[in-house]
PDB file of C-alpha atoms and ligand atoms in Angstrom:
ATOM      1  CA  MET A   1     -15.700  -9.202  -6.948  1.00 51.00           C
ATOM      2  CA  TRP A   2     -12.781  -6.946  -7.778  1.00 68.00           C
ATOM      3  CA  SER A   3     -11.131  -4.275  -5.645  1.00 50.00           C
ATOM      4  CA  GLY A   4     -10.578  -5.779  -2.257  1.00 46.00           C
ATOM      5  CA  THR A   5     -13.578  -8.085  -2.108  1.00 39.00           C
ATOM      6  CA  ARG A   6     -13.093 -11.681  -3.119  1.00 41.00           C
ATOM      7  CA  SER A   7     -14.542 -13.023  -6.352  1.00 39.00           C
ATOM      8  CA  GLN A   8     -16.981 -15.895  -6.173  1.00 35.00           C
ATOM      9  CA  LEU A   9     -15.489 -17.447  -9.300  1.00 33.00           C
ATOM     10  CA  SER A  10     -14.591 -20.899  -8.152  1.00 33.00           C
ATOM     11  CA  GLY A  11     -14.247 -24.364  -9.532  1.00 30.00           C
ATOM     12  CA  PHE A  12     -10.943 -25.524  -8.149  1.00 30.00           C
ATOM     13  CA  ARG A  13     -10.452 -27.535  -5.020  1.00 34.00           C
ATOM     14  CA  ARG A  14      -7.206 -29.079  -4.038  1.00 38.00           C
ATOM     15  CA  HIS A  15      -6.272 -32.185  -2.131  1.00 38.00           C
ATOM     16  CA  ALA A  16      -3.859 -30.429   0.176  1.00 38.00           C
ATOM     17  CA  THR A  17      -4.323 -32.547   3.286  1.00 36.00           C
ATOM     18  CA  LEU A  18      -3.554 -35.862   1.639  1.00 33.00           C
ATOM     19  CA  GLY A  19      -0.774 -34.324  -0.427  1.00 36.00           C
ATOM     20  CA  ALA A  20       0.832 -32.689   2.587  1.00 37.00           C
ATOM     21  CA  ALA A  21       0.589 -35.883   4.624  1.00 34.00           C
ATOM     22  CA  LEU A  22       2.150 -37.899   1.823  1.00 32.00           C
ATOM     23  CA  ALA A  23       4.877 -35.318   1.322  1.00 36.00           C
ATOM     24  CA  ALA A  24       5.599 -35.320   5.054  1.00 36.00           C
ATOM     25  CA  VAL A  25       5.923 -39.105   5.036  1.00 32.00           C
ATOM     26  CA  LEU A  26       8.136 -38.998   1.961  1.00 32.00           C
ATOM     27  CA  LEU A  27      10.226 -36.266   3.531  1.00 33.00           C
ATOM     28  CA  THR A  28      10.774 -38.410   6.619  1.00 31.00           C
ATOM     29  CA  LEU A  29      11.713 -41.356   4.445  1.00 29.00           C
ATOM     30  CA  ALA A  30      13.887 -39.193   2.273  1.00 34.00           C
ATOM     31  CA  ALA A  31      16.703 -38.407   4.715  1.00 35.00           C
ATOM     32  CA  PRO A  32      19.366 -38.110   3.419  1.00 40.00           C
ATOM     33  CA  ALA A  33      17.829 -36.212   0.544  1.00 41.00           C
ATOM     34  CA  PRO A  34      17.448 -38.231  -2.648  1.00 44.00           C
ATOM     35  CA  ALA A  35      19.711 -37.303  -5.517  1.00 47.00           C
ATOM     36  CA  LEU A  36      18.208 -34.860  -7.994  1.00 53.00           C
ATOM     37  CA  ALA A  37      19.740 -35.591 -11.366  1.00 51.00           C
ATOM     38  CA  GLU A  38      22.136 -32.756 -12.152  1.00 53.00           C
ATOM     39  CA  PRO A  39      21.200 -31.514 -15.611  1.00 51.00           C
ATOM     40  CA  PRO A  40      23.727 -30.362 -18.188  1.00 48.00           C
ATOM     41  CA  ALA A  41      25.047 -26.794 -17.932  1.00 44.00           C
ATOM     42  CA  PRO A  42      22.313 -24.295 -18.783  1.00 44.00           C
ATOM     43  CA  PRO A  43      22.602 -22.408 -22.057  1.00 39.00           C
ATOM     44  CA  ASP A  44      22.417 -18.860 -20.698  1.00 36.00           C
ATOM     45  CA  SER A  45      23.084 -18.530 -17.010  1.00 34.00           C
ATOM     46  CA  ARG A  46      25.206 -19.496 -14.548  1.00 32.00           C
ATOM     47  CA  VAL A  47      17.365 -13.667  -8.163  1.00 97.00           C
ATOM     48  CA  VAL A  48      20.360 -15.933  -6.532  1.00 98.00           C
ATOM     49  CA  GLY A  49      23.022 -16.888  -9.026  1.00 98.00           C
ATOM     50  CA  GLY A  50      21.328 -14.955 -11.816  1.00 97.00           C
ATOM     51  CA  ILE A  51      22.654 -12.562 -14.405  1.00 98.00           C
ATOM     52  CA  ARG A  52      21.338  -9.237 -15.640  1.00 98.00           C
ATOM     53  CA  ALA A  53      18.380  -9.276 -17.962  1.00 98.00           C
ATOM     54  CA  SER A  54      17.298  -6.590 -20.413  1.00 98.00           C
ATOM     55  CA  ILE A  55      13.810  -5.217 -19.812  1.00 98.00           C
ATOM     56  CA  LEU A  56      13.627  -4.776 -23.605  1.00 98.00           C
ATOM     57  CA  GLU A  57      13.960  -8.533 -23.982  1.00 98.00           C
ATOM     58  CA  PHE A  58      11.393  -9.261 -21.245  1.00 98.00           C
ATOM     59  CA  PRO A  59       9.088  -6.216 -21.521  1.00 98.00           C
ATOM     60  CA  TRP A  60       6.150  -7.934 -19.796  1.00 98.00           C
ATOM     61  CA  THR A  61       8.136  -8.302 -16.544  1.00 98.00           C
ATOM     62  CA  VAL A  62       6.933  -5.684 -14.057  1.00 98.00           C
ATOM     63  CA  ALA A  63       7.914  -4.655 -10.553  1.00 98.00           C
ATOM     64  CA  ILE A  64       5.235  -4.246  -7.889  1.00 98.00           C
ATOM     65  CA  THR A  65       5.977  -1.704  -5.198  1.00 98.00           C
ATOM     66  CA  LYS A  66       4.186  -0.281  -2.198  1.00 98.00           C
ATOM     67  CA  SER A  67       2.692   3.172  -2.665  1.00 98.00           C
ATOM     68  CA  ASP A  68       5.923   4.690  -1.248  1.00 97.00           C
ATOM     69  CA  GLY A  69       7.868   3.030  -4.084  1.00 96.00           C
ATOM     70  CA  SER A  70       9.559   0.350  -1.985  1.00 97.00           C
ATOM     71  CA  PRO A  71       9.903  -2.913  -3.933  1.00 97.00           C
ATOM     72  CA  LEU A  72       7.593  -5.746  -2.945  1.00 98.00           C
ATOM     73  CA  CYS A  73       7.165  -8.362  -5.651  1.00 98.00           C
ATOM     74  CA  GLY A  74       7.348  -9.157  -9.333  1.00 98.00           C
ATOM     75  CA  GLY A  75       4.522  -9.593 -11.795  1.00 98.00           C
ATOM     76  CA  THR A  76       3.762 -10.305 -15.442  1.00 99.00           C
ATOM     77  CA  LEU A  77       1.760  -8.160 -17.838  1.00 98.00           C
ATOM     78  CA  VAL A  78      -0.742 -10.679 -19.221  1.00 98.00           C
ATOM     79  CA  ALA A  79      -3.160  -8.165 -20.789  1.00 98.00           C
ATOM     80  CA  PRO A  80      -2.713  -4.420 -21.450  1.00 98.00           C
ATOM     81  CA  ALA A  81      -4.294  -3.523 -18.108  1.00 98.00           C
ATOM     82  CA  MET A  82      -3.787  -6.773 -16.151  1.00 98.00           C
ATOM     83  CA  VAL A  83      -0.799  -7.990 -14.144  1.00 99.00           C
ATOM     84  CA  LEU A  84      -0.599 -11.544 -12.858  1.00 99.00           C
ATOM     85  CA  THR A  85       1.216 -11.906  -9.534  1.00 99.00           C
ATOM     86  CA  ALA A  86       1.161 -14.025  -6.373  1.00 98.00           C
ATOM     87  CA  ALA A  87      -1.797 -13.826  -3.988  1.00 98.00           C
ATOM     88  CA  HIS A  88       0.622 -13.464  -1.076  1.00 98.00           C
ATOM     89  CA  CYS A  89       1.881 -10.207  -2.645  1.00 98.00           C
ATOM     90  CA  ALA A  90      -1.613  -8.697  -2.697  1.00 98.00           C
ATOM     91  CA  ILE A  91      -3.502 -10.226   0.213  1.00 98.00           C
ATOM     92  CA  GLY A  92      -4.670  -7.677   2.771  1.00 97.00           C
ATOM     93  CA  ARG A  93      -3.842  -4.757   0.488  1.00 98.00           C
ATOM     94  CA  GLN A  94      -6.064  -2.232  -1.237  1.00 98.00           C
ATOM     95  CA  PRO A  95      -5.521  -1.004  -4.802  1.00 98.00           C
ATOM     96  CA  LYS A  96      -4.184   2.298  -3.427  1.00 98.00           C
ATOM     97  CA  ASP A  97      -1.471   0.428  -1.502  1.00 98.00           C
ATOM     98  CA  LEU A  98       0.311  -0.853  -4.625  1.00 98.00           C
ATOM     99  CA  LEU A  99       1.974   0.435  -7.803  1.00 98.00           C
ATOM    100  CA  VAL A 100       3.071  -1.385 -10.944  1.00 98.00           C
ATOM    101  CA  ILE A 101       6.291  -0.299 -12.668  1.00 98.00           C
ATOM    102  CA  ALA A 102       6.837  -1.366 -16.274  1.00 98.00           C
ATOM    103  CA  GLY A 103       9.895  -0.841 -18.467  1.00 98.00           C
ATOM    104  CA  ARG A 104      12.295  -0.097 -15.610  1.00 98.00           C
ATOM    105  CA  GLU A 105      15.243  -2.501 -15.535  1.00 98.00           C
ATOM    106  CA  ASP A 106      17.196  -0.575 -12.875  1.00 98.00           C
ATOM    107  CA  LEU A 107      14.910   0.255  -9.956  1.00 98.00           C
ATOM    108  CA  LEU A 108      17.167   3.158  -8.949  1.00 97.00           C
ATOM    109  CA  THR A 109      16.230   5.042 -12.134  1.00 97.00           C
ATOM    110  CA  LEU A 110      12.995   6.736 -13.126  1.00 96.00           C
ATOM    111  CA  GLY A 111      12.709   4.843 -16.418  1.00 96.00           C
ATOM    112  CA  GLY A 112       9.559   3.223 -17.704  1.00 98.00           C
ATOM    113  CA  GLU A 113       6.026   3.893 -16.569  1.00 98.00           C
ATOM    114  CA  ILE A 114       4.184   3.706 -13.255  1.00 98.00           C
ATOM    115  CA  ARG A 115       0.579   2.578 -13.015  1.00 98.00           C
ATOM    116  CA  ALA A 116      -1.896   2.861 -10.182  1.00 98.00           C
ATOM    117  CA  LEU A 117      -4.424   0.066  -9.621  1.00 98.00           C
ATOM    118  CA  THR A 118      -8.196   0.113  -9.755  1.00 98.00           C
ATOM    119  CA  GLY A 119      -8.767  -3.467  -8.650  1.00 98.00           C
ATOM    120  CA  ILE A 120      -7.238  -6.553  -7.043  1.00 98.00           C
ATOM    121  CA  TRP A 121      -8.553 -10.084  -7.649  1.00 98.00           C
ATOM    122  CA  ILE A 122      -7.215 -12.765  -5.310  1.00 98.00           C
ATOM    123  CA  HIS A 123      -7.934 -16.461  -5.824  1.00 98.00           C
ATOM    124  CA  PRO A 124     -10.965 -17.084  -3.599  1.00 98.00           C
ATOM    125  CA  PHE A 125      -9.396 -20.187  -2.012  1.00 98.00           C
ATOM    126  CA  TYR A 126      -6.010 -18.630  -1.222  1.00 98.00           C
ATOM    127  CA  THR A 127      -4.959 -18.972   2.409  1.00 98.00           C
ATOM    128  CA  ASP A 128      -1.221 -19.681   2.484  1.00 97.00           C
ATOM    129  CA  VAL A 129       1.487 -20.280  -0.141  1.00 97.00           C
ATOM    130  CA  ARG A 130       1.880 -23.927   0.846  1.00 97.00           C
ATOM    131  CA  ALA A 131      -1.830 -24.564   0.369  1.00 97.00           C
ATOM    132  CA  GLY A 132      -1.625 -23.436  -3.265  1.00 97.00           C
ATOM    133  CA  ASP A 133      -3.861 -21.031  -5.217  1.00 98.00           C
ATOM    134  CA  ASP A 134      -1.183 -18.329  -4.805  1.00 98.00           C
ATOM    135  CA  VAL A 135      -2.428 -16.202  -7.726  1.00 98.00           C
ATOM    136  CA  ALA A 136      -3.776 -12.668  -7.963  1.00 98.00           C
ATOM    137  CA  VAL A 137      -4.578 -10.276 -10.796  1.00 98.00           C
ATOM    138  CA  LEU A 138      -4.018  -6.533 -10.534  1.00 98.00           C
ATOM    139  CA  ARG A 139      -6.123  -4.260 -12.724  1.00 98.00           C
ATOM    140  CA  LEU A 140      -4.241  -1.166 -13.892  1.00 98.00           C
ATOM    141  CA  ALA A 141      -5.881   2.246 -13.941  1.00 98.00           C
ATOM    142  CA  LEU A 142      -4.511   2.797 -17.467  1.00 98.00           C
ATOM    143  CA  PRO A 143      -3.446   0.115 -19.956  1.00 98.00           C
ATOM    144  CA  LEU A 144       0.232  -0.260 -20.868  1.00 98.00           C
ATOM    145  CA  ALA A 145       1.257  -0.203 -24.525  1.00 98.00           C
ATOM    146  CA  ARG A 146       3.734  -3.024 -24.018  1.00 98.00           C
ATOM    147  CA  PRO A 147       3.906  -6.648 -25.118  1.00 98.00           C
ATOM    148  CA  THR A 148       1.992  -9.124 -22.963  1.00 98.00           C
ATOM    149  CA  LEU A 149       2.964 -12.719 -22.182  1.00 98.00           C
ATOM    150  CA  PRO A 150       0.447 -15.515 -22.908  1.00 98.00           C
ATOM    151  CA  LEU A 151      -0.479 -17.930 -20.118  1.00 98.00           C
ATOM    152  CA  ALA A 152       0.434 -21.597 -20.538  1.00 98.00           C
ATOM    153  CA  THR A 153      -2.665 -23.719 -21.046  1.00 98.00           C
ATOM    154  CA  PRO A 154      -3.261 -27.355 -20.026  1.00 97.00           C
ATOM    155  CA  ALA A 155      -2.219 -28.268 -23.606  1.00 97.00           C
ATOM    156  CA  ASP A 156       1.282 -26.798 -23.086  1.00 97.00           C
ATOM    157  CA  THR A 157       2.757 -29.330 -20.632  1.00 93.00           C
ATOM    158  CA  LEU A 158       5.333 -30.513 -23.197  1.00 93.00           C
ATOM    159  CA  LEU A 159       6.936 -27.074 -22.946  1.00 95.00           C
ATOM    160  CA  TYR A 160       8.265 -27.865 -19.500  1.00 96.00           C
ATOM    161  CA  GLY A 161       8.895 -31.544 -18.848  1.00 97.00           C
ATOM    162  CA  PRO A 162      11.327 -32.598 -16.087  1.00 97.00           C
ATOM    163  CA  GLY A 163      14.890 -31.494 -16.865  1.00 96.00           C
ATOM    164  CA  SER A 164      13.865 -28.855 -19.376  1.00 98.00           C
ATOM    165  CA  TYR A 165      15.003 -25.313 -18.792  1.00 98.00           C
ATOM    166  CA  THR A 166      12.799 -22.447 -17.737  1.00 98.00           C
ATOM    167  CA  LEU A 167      13.715 -18.840 -17.076  1.00 98.00           C
ATOM    168  CA  ALA A 168      12.887 -16.988 -13.851  1.00 98.00           C
ATOM    169  CA  LEU A 169      13.057 -13.187 -13.645  1.00 98.00           C
ATOM    170  CA  GLY A 170      12.985 -10.714 -10.791  1.00 98.00           C
ATOM    171  CA  TRP A 171      14.479  -8.050  -8.561  1.00 98.00           C
ATOM    172  CA  GLY A 172      14.525 -10.259  -5.470  1.00 98.00           C
ATOM    173  CA  ARG A 173      17.326 -11.001  -3.038  1.00 98.00           C
ATOM    174  CA  THR A 174      20.585 -12.198  -4.565  1.00 98.00           C
ATOM    175  CA  ALA A 175      21.337 -14.386  -1.539  1.00 97.00           C
ATOM    176  CA  GLU A 176      19.212 -15.904   1.211  1.00 97.00           C
ATOM    177  CA  GLY A 177      18.968 -13.170   3.824  1.00 96.00           C
ATOM    178  CA  GLY A 178      20.761 -10.792   1.430  1.00 96.00           C
ATOM    179  CA  PHE A 179      19.700  -7.597  -0.322  1.00 96.00           C
ATOM    180  CA  PRO A 180      17.247  -7.263  -3.179  1.00 97.00           C
ATOM    181  CA  SER A 181      18.689  -6.506  -6.614  1.00 98.00           C
ATOM    182  CA  ARG A 182      18.451  -3.025  -8.134  1.00 98.00           C
ATOM    183  CA  TYR A 183      18.690  -4.633 -11.579  1.00 98.00           C
ATOM    184  CA  LEU A 184      16.351  -7.117 -13.181  1.00 98.00           C
ATOM    185  CA  LEU A 185      18.022 -10.535 -13.024  1.00 98.00           C
ATOM    186  CA  LYS A 186      17.325 -13.784 -14.841  1.00 98.00           C
ATOM    187  CA  ALA A 187      18.227 -17.359 -14.075  1.00 98.00           C
ATOM    188  CA  ALA A 188      17.796 -20.557 -16.063  1.00 98.00           C
ATOM    189  CA  LEU A 189      16.250 -23.242 -13.865  1.00 98.00           C
ATOM    190  CA  PRO A 190      15.589 -26.889 -14.731  1.00 98.00           C
ATOM    191  CA  ILE A 191      12.145 -28.301 -13.998  1.00 98.00           C
ATOM    192  CA  VAL A 192      12.205 -30.980 -11.297  1.00 98.00           C
ATOM    193  CA  GLY A 193       9.828 -33.944 -11.636  1.00 98.00           C
ATOM    194  CA  ASP A 194       6.726 -33.831  -9.454  1.00 98.00           C
ATOM    195  CA  PRO A 195       7.522 -36.940  -7.321  1.00 98.00           C
ATOM    196  CA  LEU A 196      10.886 -35.456  -6.341  1.00 98.00           C
ATOM    197  CA  CYS A 197       9.335 -32.032  -5.607  1.00 98.00           C
ATOM    198  CA  GLN A 198       6.838 -33.811  -3.380  1.00 98.00           C
ATOM    199  CA  ALA A 199       9.542 -35.805  -1.614  1.00 98.00           C
ATOM    200  CA  VAL A 200      11.696 -32.818  -0.675  1.00 97.00           C
ATOM    201  CA  LEU A 201       9.067 -30.080  -0.161  1.00 98.00           C
ATOM    202  CA  ALA A 202       6.395 -30.596   2.499  1.00 96.00           C
ATOM    203  CA  GLY A 203       3.215 -29.052   1.153  1.00 96.00           C
ATOM    204  CA  PHE A 204       4.117 -29.435  -2.512  1.00 98.00           C
ATOM    205  CA  GLU A 205       1.003 -30.221  -4.543  1.00 97.00           C
ATOM    206  CA  ALA A 206       1.651 -31.137  -8.186  1.00 98.00           C
ATOM    207  CA  SER A 207      -1.827 -30.182  -9.391  1.00 97.00           C
ATOM    208  CA  SER A 208      -1.339 -26.546  -8.445  1.00 98.00           C
ATOM    209  CA  MET A 209       2.463 -26.151  -8.198  1.00 98.00           C
ATOM    210  CA  LEU A 210       5.627 -26.971 -10.079  1.00 98.00           C
ATOM    211  CA  CYS A 211       9.184 -26.872  -8.781  1.00 98.00           C
ATOM    212  CA  ALA A 212      12.493 -25.952 -10.418  1.00 98.00           C
ATOM    213  CA  GLY A 213      16.111 -25.782  -9.314  1.00 98.00           C
ATOM    214  CA  TYR A 214      19.455 -27.538  -9.106  1.00 98.00           C
ATOM    215  CA  ALA A 215      20.476 -30.497  -6.952  1.00 97.00           C
ATOM    216  CA  ASN A 216      23.456 -28.485  -5.724  1.00 98.00           C
ATOM    217  CA  GLY A 217      21.471 -25.268  -5.231  1.00 98.00           C
ATOM    218  CA  GLY A 218      23.254 -22.020  -5.999  1.00 98.00           C
ATOM    219  CA  VAL A 219      20.681 -20.644  -8.446  1.00 98.00           C
ATOM    220  CA  ASP A 220      17.113 -19.885  -7.372  1.00 98.00           C
ATOM    221  CA  THR A 221      14.447 -17.265  -6.939  1.00 98.00           C
ATOM    222  CA  CYS A 222      14.296 -15.645  -3.511  1.00 98.00           C
ATOM    223  CA  GLN A 223      12.316 -13.190  -1.402  1.00 98.00           C
ATOM    224  CA  GLY A 224      11.168 -10.295  -3.576  1.00 98.00           C
ATOM    225  CA  ASP A 225      10.974 -12.445  -6.707  1.00 98.00           C
ATOM    226  CA  SER A 226       7.540 -13.670  -5.651  1.00 98.00           C
ATOM    227  CA  GLY A 227       4.787 -13.010  -8.141  1.00 98.00           C
ATOM    228  CA  GLY A 228       7.278 -12.790 -10.991  1.00 98.00           C
ATOM    229  CA  PRO A 229       7.396 -14.926 -14.122  1.00 98.00           C
ATOM    230  CA  LEU A 230       8.747 -18.395 -14.828  1.00 98.00           C
ATOM    231  CA  ILE A 231       8.707 -18.821 -18.596  1.00 98.00           C
ATOM    232  CA  ALA A 232       9.182 -21.585 -21.151  1.00 98.00           C
ATOM    233  CA  GLY A 233       8.475 -21.658 -24.862  1.00 97.00           C
ATOM    234  CA  GLY A 234       7.395 -18.030 -24.847  1.00 98.00           C
ATOM    235  CA  LYS A 235       4.629 -18.645 -22.323  1.00 98.00           C
ATOM    236  CA  LEU A 236       4.087 -17.976 -18.637  1.00 98.00           C
ATOM    237  CA  ILE A 237       4.264 -21.397 -16.990  1.00 98.00           C
ATOM    238  CA  GLY A 238       4.823 -20.350 -13.366  1.00 98.00           C
ATOM    239  CA  VAL A 239       4.441 -17.582 -10.803  1.00 98.00           C
ATOM    240  CA  THR A 240       7.187 -17.468  -8.179  1.00 98.00           C
ATOM    241  CA  SER A 241       5.572 -18.575  -4.932  1.00 98.00           C
ATOM    242  CA  TRP A 242       7.657 -20.159  -2.161  1.00 98.00           C
ATOM    243  CA  GLY A 243      10.585 -22.315  -1.128  1.00 98.00           C
ATOM    244  CA  ILE A 244      12.686 -23.443   1.812  1.00 97.00           C
ATOM    245  CA  GLY A 245      15.243 -20.655   1.977  1.00 97.00           C
ATOM    246  CA  CYS A 246      16.916 -19.765  -1.310  1.00 98.00           C
ATOM    247  CA  ALA A 247      19.338 -21.706  -3.510  1.00 98.00           C
ATOM    248  CA  ARG A 248      19.901 -24.421  -0.897  1.00 98.00           C
ATOM    249  CA  PRO A 249      20.908 -27.884  -2.156  1.00 98.00           C
ATOM    250  CA  TYR A 250      17.918 -30.213  -2.632  1.00 97.00           C
ATOM    251  CA  GLN A 251      15.447 -27.352  -2.089  1.00 98.00           C
ATOM    252  CA  PRO A 252      14.021 -26.342  -5.477  1.00 98.00           C
ATOM    253  CA  GLY A 253      11.865 -23.221  -5.632  1.00 98.00           C
ATOM    254  CA  VAL A 254       8.099 -23.585  -5.926  1.00 98.00           C
ATOM    255  CA  TYR A 255       5.996 -21.886  -8.605  1.00 98.00           C
ATOM    256  CA  VAL A 256       2.262 -21.702  -9.197  1.00 98.00           C
ATOM    257  CA  ARG A 257       1.365 -24.081 -12.039  1.00 98.00           C
ATOM    258  CA  VAL A 258      -0.211 -21.483 -14.319  1.00 98.00           C
ATOM    259  CA  SER A 259      -1.816 -24.028 -16.672  1.00 98.00           C
ATOM    260  CA  THR A 260      -4.016 -25.277 -13.820  1.00 98.00           C
ATOM    261  CA  TYR A 261      -5.428 -21.804 -13.313  1.00 98.00           C
ATOM    262  CA  GLN A 262      -5.488 -20.680 -16.957  1.00 98.00           C
ATOM    263  CA  PRO A 263      -9.212 -21.351 -17.548  1.00 98.00           C
ATOM    264  CA  LEU A 264     -10.140 -19.412 -14.416  1.00 98.00           C
ATOM    265  CA  LEU A 265      -7.617 -16.643 -15.094  1.00 98.00           C
ATOM    266  CA  ASP A 266      -8.982 -16.266 -18.618  1.00 98.00           C
ATOM    267  CA  LEU A 267     -12.384 -15.466 -17.097  1.00 98.00           C
ATOM    268  CA  VAL A 268     -10.840 -13.018 -14.667  1.00 98.00           C
ATOM    269  CA  LEU A 269      -8.869 -11.304 -17.438  1.00 98.00           C
ATOM    270  CA  ARG A 270     -12.084 -10.854 -19.427  1.00 96.00           C
ATOM    271  CA  SER A 271     -14.014  -9.446 -16.460  1.00 94.00           C
TER     272      SER A 271
HETATM  273  C1  4AZ B 301       9.811 -15.585  -0.938  1.00 72.12           C
HETATM  274  O1  4AZ B 301       9.960 -15.491   0.260  1.00 72.12           O
HETATM  275  C2  4AZ B 301      10.448 -16.703  -1.662  1.00 72.12           C
HETATM  276  N1  4AZ B 301      13.579 -20.170  -3.357  1.00 72.12           N
HETATM  277  C3  4AZ B 301      10.283 -16.822  -3.033  1.00 72.12           C
HETATM  278  C4  4AZ B 301      10.881 -17.868  -3.699  1.00 72.12           C
HETATM  279  C5  4AZ B 301      11.629 -18.780  -3.021  1.00 72.12           C
HETATM  280  C6  4AZ B 301      11.809 -18.666  -1.656  1.00 72.12           C
HETATM  281  C7  4AZ B 301      11.213 -17.627  -0.977  1.00 72.12           C
HETATM  282  C8  4AZ B 301      12.264 -19.904  -3.772  1.00 72.12           C
HETATM  283  O2  4AZ B 301       9.126 -14.765  -1.558  1.00 72.12           O
END
């Protein structure tokens, strides 16, 4: 069930085919792209278009590297020995192939702590980011004595209605096709309503995904930010998953809708 093999915990099925077909139709109908309402200026921002974040302020944000230390993805410490990340960061890898780095804001330093893994749980239905279920849990060999971030539950939807601001964090590329960041960056991103996400993103499925970004682009998560946190109201509401390029106009980034998976993840975190 853990450590390479897939768990049989199930209970979620999506409606990807219908959703994708509908999105494709809407996308065809949508040219030129419909106007996303441009929200008011964010409180604390201007990752792509992000600003530096203190690891002390976001201590549950972790970097996931390959065993040689090269950066791969982000993750969130959700229990002392459990890191939530994206399935696409972990698929096809063994626990020995990955390391978790906590407390290190600048990846070119030796700060913080490194943890080896003893297990990898990947959502049993995961196939591809656009089909949803892009969640995985890494079990650390030793717990971390650091704050953890609670998962959003199905009762928390008011924390992130359309237009409300969320915060994305990561060490990913600072431009599409650019270099990853040595420093942890943060960006405030407004939630985009599900119908608009569906209209502009083929494959978007509101039951398992949410989308966030600006009509004009410019600020977004990017390659390398995958698996990292999207937060609102002090809870983990999203896991960075996919997008069409980075920070392009009318192409919001896509995040796993954590609340959908919270009941299942709770079981996994207790296992
Ligand atoms: C990626 O490749 C990726 N703009 C992550 C997030 C986004 C795009 C790509 C969102 O991991």
